[in-house]
XYZ file of N, CA and C in Angstrom:
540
model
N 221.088 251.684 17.538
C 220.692 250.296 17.379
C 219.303 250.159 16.770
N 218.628 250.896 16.698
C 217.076 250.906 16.734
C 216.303 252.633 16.353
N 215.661 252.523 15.044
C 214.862 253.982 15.317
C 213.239 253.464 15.452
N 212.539 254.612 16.007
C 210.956 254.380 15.748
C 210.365 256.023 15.159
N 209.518 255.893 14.407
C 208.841 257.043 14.363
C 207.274 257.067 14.765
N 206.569 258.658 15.335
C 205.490 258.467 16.047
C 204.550 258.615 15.026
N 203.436 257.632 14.765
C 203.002 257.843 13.844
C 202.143 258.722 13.089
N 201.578 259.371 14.572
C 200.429 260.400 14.222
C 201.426 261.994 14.226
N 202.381 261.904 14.499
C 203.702 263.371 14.093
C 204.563 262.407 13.673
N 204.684 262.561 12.227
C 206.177 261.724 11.837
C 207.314 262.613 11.731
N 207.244 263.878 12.380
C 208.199 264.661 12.672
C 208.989 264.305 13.732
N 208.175 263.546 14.831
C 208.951 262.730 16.257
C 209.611 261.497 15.901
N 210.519 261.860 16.125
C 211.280 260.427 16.245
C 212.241 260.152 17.393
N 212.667 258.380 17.523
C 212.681 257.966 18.858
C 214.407 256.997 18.385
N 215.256 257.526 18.650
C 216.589 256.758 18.373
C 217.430 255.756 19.653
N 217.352 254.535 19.650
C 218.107 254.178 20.604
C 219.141 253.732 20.497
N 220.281 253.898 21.319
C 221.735 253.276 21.365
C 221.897 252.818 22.565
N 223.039 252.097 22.269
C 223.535 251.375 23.187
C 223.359 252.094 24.869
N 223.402 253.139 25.259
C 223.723 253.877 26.126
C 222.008 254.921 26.569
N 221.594 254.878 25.550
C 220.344 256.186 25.681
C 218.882 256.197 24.427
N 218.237 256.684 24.803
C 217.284 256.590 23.838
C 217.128 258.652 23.678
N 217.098 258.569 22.510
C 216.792 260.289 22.114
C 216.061 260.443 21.325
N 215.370 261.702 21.490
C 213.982 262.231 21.153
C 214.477 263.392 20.170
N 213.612 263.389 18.998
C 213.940 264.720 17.841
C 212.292 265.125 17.772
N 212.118 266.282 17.649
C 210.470 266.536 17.536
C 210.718 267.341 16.219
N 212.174 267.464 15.340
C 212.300 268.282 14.077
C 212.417 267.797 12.925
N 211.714 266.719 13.224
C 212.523 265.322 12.039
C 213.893 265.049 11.873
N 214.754 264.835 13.142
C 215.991 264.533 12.807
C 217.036 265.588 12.889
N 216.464 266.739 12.757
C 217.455 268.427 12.887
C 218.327 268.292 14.203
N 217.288 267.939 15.232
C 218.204 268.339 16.613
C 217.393 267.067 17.657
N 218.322 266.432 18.814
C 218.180 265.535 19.257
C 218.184 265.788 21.056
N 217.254 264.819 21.635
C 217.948 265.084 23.060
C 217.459 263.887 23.771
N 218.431 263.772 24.903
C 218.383 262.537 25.416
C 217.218 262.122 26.289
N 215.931 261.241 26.434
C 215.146 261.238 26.929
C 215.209 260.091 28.000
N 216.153 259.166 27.905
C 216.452 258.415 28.922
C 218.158 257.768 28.896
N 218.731 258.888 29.255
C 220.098 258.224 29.486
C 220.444 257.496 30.746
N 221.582 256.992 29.798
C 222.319 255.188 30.765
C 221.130 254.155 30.905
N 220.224 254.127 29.749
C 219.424 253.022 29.393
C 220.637 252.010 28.954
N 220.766 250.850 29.041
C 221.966 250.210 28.896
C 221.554 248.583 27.560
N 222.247 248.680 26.945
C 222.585 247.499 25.559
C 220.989 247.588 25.108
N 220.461 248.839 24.226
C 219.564 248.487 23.564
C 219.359 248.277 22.376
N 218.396 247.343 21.776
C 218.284 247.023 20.457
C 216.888 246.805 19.696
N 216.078 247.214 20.388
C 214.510 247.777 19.322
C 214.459 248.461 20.134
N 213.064 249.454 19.141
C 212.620 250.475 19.829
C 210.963 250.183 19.067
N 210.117 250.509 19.673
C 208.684 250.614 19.274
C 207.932 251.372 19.550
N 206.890 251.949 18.910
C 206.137 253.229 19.357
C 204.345 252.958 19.347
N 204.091 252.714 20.254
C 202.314 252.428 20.285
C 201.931 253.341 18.963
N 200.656 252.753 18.240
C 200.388 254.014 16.630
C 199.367 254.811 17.272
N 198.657 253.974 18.352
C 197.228 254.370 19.025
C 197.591 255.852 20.112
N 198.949 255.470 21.189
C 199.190 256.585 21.993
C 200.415 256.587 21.922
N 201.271 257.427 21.103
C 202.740 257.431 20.987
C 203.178 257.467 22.407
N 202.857 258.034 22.878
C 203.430 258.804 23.869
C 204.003 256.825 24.851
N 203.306 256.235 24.371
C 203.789 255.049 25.049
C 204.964 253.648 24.251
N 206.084 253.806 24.253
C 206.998 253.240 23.899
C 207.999 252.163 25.091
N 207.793 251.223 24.167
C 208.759 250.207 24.163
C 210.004 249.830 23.691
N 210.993 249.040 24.330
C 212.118 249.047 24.236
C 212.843 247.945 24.285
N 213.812 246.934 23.339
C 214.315 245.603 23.601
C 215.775 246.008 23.991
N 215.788 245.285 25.212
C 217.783 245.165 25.436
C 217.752 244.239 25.813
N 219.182 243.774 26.569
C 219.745 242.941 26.767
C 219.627 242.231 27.907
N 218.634 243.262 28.691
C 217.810 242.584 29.933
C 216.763 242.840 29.991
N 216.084 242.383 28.868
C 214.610 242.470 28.323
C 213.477 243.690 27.694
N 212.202 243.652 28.405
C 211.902 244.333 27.840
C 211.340 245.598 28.287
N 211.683 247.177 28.203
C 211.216 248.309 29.192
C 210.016 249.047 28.632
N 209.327 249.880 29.257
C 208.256 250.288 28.561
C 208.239 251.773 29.683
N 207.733 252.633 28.566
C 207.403 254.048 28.848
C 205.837 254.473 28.704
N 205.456 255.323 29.368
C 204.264 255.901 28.906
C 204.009 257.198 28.616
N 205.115 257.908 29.257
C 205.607 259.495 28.880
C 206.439 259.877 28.086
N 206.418 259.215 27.074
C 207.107 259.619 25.526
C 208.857 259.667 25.865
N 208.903 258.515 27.042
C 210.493 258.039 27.053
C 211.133 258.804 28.497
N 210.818 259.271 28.787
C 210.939 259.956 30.130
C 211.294 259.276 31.468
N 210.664 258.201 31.887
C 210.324 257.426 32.825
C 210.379 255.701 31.808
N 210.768 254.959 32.545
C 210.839 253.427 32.207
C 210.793 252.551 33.446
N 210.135 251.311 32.755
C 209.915 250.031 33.789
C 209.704 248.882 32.930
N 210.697 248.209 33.729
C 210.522 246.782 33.026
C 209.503 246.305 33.117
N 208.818 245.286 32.350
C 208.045 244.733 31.759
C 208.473 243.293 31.225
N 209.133 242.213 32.355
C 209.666 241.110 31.888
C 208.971 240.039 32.537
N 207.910 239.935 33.037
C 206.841 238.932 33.537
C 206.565 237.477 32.197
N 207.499 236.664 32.493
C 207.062 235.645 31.465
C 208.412 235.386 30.422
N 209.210 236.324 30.227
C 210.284 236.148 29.658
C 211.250 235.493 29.797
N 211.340 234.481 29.928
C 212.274 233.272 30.460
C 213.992 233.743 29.140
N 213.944 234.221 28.657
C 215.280 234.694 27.623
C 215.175 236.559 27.659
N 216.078 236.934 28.262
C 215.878 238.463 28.452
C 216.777 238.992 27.462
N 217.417 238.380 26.491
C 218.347 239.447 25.274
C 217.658 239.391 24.091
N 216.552 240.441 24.453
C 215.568 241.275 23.089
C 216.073 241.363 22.664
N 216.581 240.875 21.036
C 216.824 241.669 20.153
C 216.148 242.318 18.777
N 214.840 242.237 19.133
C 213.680 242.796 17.878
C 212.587 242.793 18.907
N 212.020 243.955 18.669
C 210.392 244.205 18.971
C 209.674 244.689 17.439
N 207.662 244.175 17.712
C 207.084 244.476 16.615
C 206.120 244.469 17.539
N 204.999 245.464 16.911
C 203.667 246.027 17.742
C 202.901 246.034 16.700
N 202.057 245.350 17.033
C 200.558 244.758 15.979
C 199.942 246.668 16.447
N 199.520 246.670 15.212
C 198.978 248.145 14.866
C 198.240 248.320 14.807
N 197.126 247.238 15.010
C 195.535 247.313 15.325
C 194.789 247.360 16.707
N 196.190 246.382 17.365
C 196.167 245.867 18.735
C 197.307 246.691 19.469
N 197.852 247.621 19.938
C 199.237 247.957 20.625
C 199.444 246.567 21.415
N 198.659 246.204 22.527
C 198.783 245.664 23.680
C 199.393 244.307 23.019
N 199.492 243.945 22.208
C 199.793 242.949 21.317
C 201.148 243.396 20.621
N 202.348 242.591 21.432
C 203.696 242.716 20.707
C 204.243 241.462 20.596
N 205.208 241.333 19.788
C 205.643 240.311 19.969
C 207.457 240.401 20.164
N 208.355 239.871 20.980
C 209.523 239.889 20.997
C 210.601 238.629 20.857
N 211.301 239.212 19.338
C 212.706 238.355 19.257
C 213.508 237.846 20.189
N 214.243 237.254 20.849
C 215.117 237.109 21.649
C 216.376 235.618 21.370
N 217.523 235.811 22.155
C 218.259 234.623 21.695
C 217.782 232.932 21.969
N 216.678 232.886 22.236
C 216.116 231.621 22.374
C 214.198 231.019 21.800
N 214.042 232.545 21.214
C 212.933 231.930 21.205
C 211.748 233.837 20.498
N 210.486 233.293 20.198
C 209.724 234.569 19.791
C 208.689 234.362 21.273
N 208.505 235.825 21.939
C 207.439 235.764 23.097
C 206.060 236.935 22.624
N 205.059 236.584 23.346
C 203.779 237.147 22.674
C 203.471 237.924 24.042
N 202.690 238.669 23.827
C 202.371 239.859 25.076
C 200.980 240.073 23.897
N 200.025 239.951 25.075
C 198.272 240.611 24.798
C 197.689 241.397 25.473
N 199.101 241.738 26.687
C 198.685 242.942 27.773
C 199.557 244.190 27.969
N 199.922 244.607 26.703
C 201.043 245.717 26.897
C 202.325 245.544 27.454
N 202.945 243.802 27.802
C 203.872 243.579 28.500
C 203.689 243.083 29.698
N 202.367 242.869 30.480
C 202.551 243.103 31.655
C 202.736 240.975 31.483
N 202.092 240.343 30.547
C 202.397 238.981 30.952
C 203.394 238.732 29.422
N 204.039 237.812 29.290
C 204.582 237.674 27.982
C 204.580 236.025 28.227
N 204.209 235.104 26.719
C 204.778 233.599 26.843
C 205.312 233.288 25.781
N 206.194 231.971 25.668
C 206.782 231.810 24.447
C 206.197 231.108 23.628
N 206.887 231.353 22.395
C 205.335 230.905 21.309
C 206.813 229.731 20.983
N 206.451 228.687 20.302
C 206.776 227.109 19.926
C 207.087 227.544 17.799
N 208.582 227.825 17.766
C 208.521 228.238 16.235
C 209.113 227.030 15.601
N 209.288 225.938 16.446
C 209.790 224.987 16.174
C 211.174 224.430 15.883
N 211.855 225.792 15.787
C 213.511 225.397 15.932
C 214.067 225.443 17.245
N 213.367 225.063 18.111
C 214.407 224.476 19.573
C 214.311 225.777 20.288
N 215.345 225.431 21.222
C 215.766 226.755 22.379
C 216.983 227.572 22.313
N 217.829 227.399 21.394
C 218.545 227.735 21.039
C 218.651 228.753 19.736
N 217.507 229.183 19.484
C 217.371 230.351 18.180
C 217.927 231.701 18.506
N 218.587 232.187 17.616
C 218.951 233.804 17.729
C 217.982 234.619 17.055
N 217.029 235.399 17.250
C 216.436 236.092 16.105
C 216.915 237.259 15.810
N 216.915 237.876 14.597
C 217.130 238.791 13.859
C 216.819 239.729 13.514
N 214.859 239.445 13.381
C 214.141 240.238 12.850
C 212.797 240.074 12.875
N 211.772 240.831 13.084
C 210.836 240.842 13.494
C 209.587 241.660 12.543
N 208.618 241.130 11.838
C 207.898 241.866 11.072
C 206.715 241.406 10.898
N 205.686 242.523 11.051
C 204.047 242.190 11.112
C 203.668 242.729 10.167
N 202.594 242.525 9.274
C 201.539 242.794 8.049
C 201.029 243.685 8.696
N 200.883 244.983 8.296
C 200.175 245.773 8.934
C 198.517 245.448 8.448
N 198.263 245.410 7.390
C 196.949 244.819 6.937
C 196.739 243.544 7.472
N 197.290 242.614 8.091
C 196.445 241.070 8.503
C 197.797 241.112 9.836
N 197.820 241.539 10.826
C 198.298 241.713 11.788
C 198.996 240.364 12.383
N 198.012 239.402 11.782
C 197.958 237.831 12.812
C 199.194 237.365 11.508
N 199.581 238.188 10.510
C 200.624 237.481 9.680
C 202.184 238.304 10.122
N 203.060 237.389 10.695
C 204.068 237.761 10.964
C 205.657 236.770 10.463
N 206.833 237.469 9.996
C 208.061 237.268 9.487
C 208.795 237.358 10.628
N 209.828 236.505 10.443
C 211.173 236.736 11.137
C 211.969 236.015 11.016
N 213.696 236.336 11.149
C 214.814 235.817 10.681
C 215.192 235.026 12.331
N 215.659 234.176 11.682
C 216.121 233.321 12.795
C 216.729 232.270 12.396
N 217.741 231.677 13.437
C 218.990 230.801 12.770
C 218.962 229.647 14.523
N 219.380 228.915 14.272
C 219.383 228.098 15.843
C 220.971 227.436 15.452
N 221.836 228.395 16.488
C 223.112 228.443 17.353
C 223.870 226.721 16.899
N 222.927 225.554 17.426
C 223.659 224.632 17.434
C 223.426 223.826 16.198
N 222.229 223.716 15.036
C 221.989 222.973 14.095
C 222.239 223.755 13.195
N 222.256 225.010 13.064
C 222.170 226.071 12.048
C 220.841 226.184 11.314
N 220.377 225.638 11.441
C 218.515 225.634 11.328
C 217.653 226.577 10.771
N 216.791 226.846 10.125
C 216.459 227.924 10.775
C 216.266 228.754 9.039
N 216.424 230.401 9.233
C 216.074 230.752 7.985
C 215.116 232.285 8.370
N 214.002 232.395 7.559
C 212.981 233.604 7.350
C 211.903 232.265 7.417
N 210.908 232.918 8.668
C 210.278 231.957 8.901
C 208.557 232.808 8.743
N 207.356 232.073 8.774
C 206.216 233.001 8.600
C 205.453 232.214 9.525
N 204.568 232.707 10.297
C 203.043 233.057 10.543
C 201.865 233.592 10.320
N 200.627 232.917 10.203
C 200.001 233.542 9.508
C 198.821 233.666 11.009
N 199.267 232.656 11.851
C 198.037 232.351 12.577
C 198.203 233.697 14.101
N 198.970 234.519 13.948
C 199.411 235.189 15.399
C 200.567 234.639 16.250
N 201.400 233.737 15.520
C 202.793 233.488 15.962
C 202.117 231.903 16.507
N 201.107 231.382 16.314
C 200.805 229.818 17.258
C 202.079 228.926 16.442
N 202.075 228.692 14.941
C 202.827 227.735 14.192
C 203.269 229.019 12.959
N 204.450 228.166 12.871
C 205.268 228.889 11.836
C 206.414 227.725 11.262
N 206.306 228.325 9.610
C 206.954 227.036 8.535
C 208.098 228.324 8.248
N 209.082 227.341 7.465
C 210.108 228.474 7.220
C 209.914 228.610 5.468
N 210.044 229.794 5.248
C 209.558 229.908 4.054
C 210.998 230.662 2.931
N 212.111 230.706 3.524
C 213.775 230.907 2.909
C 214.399 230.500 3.533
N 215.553 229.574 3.407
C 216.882 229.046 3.630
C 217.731 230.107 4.479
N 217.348 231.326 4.032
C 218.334 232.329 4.610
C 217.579 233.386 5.717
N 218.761 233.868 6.454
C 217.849 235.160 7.517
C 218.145 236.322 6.435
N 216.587 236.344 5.859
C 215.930 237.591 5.201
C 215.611 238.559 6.253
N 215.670 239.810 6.266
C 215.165 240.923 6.599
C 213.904 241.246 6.195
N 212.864 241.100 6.588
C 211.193 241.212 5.262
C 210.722 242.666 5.717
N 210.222 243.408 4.697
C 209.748 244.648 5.177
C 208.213 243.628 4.071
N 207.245 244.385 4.978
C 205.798 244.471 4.359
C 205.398 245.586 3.787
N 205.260 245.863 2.719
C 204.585 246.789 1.951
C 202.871 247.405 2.038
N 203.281 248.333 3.343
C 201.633 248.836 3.870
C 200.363 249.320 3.259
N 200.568 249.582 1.551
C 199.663 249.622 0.501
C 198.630 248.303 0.649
């Protein structure tokens, strides 16, 4: 559902499925399970500052590791919509994520431990899609999102740290930022 790579060994990488999250330290050669019967996951994120500390979106919110996937604990203080389906980690800030979910985008400035929902202006009813931060201007963030009952909705932007956001395509774009 989800890969991450660690940034300071981009030989580590972090794969999650539905069922488990697995660890490769060969770039991909050989795999092993670092937290099985993790259950319906769908991001994965990797602190850039201390890999070793990763995050995780499912379907009953949001889990977090500090031993490179080993050990997990939720981290859903504030999450009033628990089906993550996108995480993004400001890369200047770790403690600073922000998470997709079927109703709404939530902001965390404490590694998870509080999360609130940010106001994107399409209602309570949004599905999001996709989740993407400027790695150069951090406080500028993308994401796809559609709202269930109006159809609403689109590739939407922030520039301010998720406070207000205009929609800037008709359609749910996928945006990758170009880190040059």
């Amino acid at each position: 559902a989800a890969m991450a790579m660690d940034p300071q060994a981009p030989g580590t990488l972090y794969a999650a499925s539905s069922f488990a999250v697995a660890r490769s330290t060969d770039a991909g050669d050989n795999w092993s399970a670092v937290n099985p019967g993790a259950k319906s996951l769908s991001a994965l994120v990797v602190d850039p500052q201390t890999p070793a500390t990763l995050f995780a979106g499912s379907f009953s919110g949001v889990i977090k590791s500090t031993d490179g996937g080993r050990r997990w604990a939720s981290v859903n203080t504030g999450l009033t919509s628990l089906e993550v389906r996108c995480l993004v980690i400001d890369p200047r800030d770790p403690a600073t994520l922000y998470a997709g979910t079927t109703r709404n985008v939530f902001k965390t400035t404490n590694g998870g431990a509080e999360w609130r929902a940010l106001d994107t202006g399409l209602g309570d009813w949004v599905r999001f899609y996709s989740l993407t931060i400027d790695p150069r201007n951090p406080t500028t963030l993308y994401a796809s999102a559609r709202d269930r009952v109006t159809a609403r909705g689109g590739t939407l932007k922030s520039t301010d740290g998720g406070v207000s956001w205009t929609i800037v395509h008709p359609s749910n774009l996928v945006v990758v930022v170009d880190p040059s």
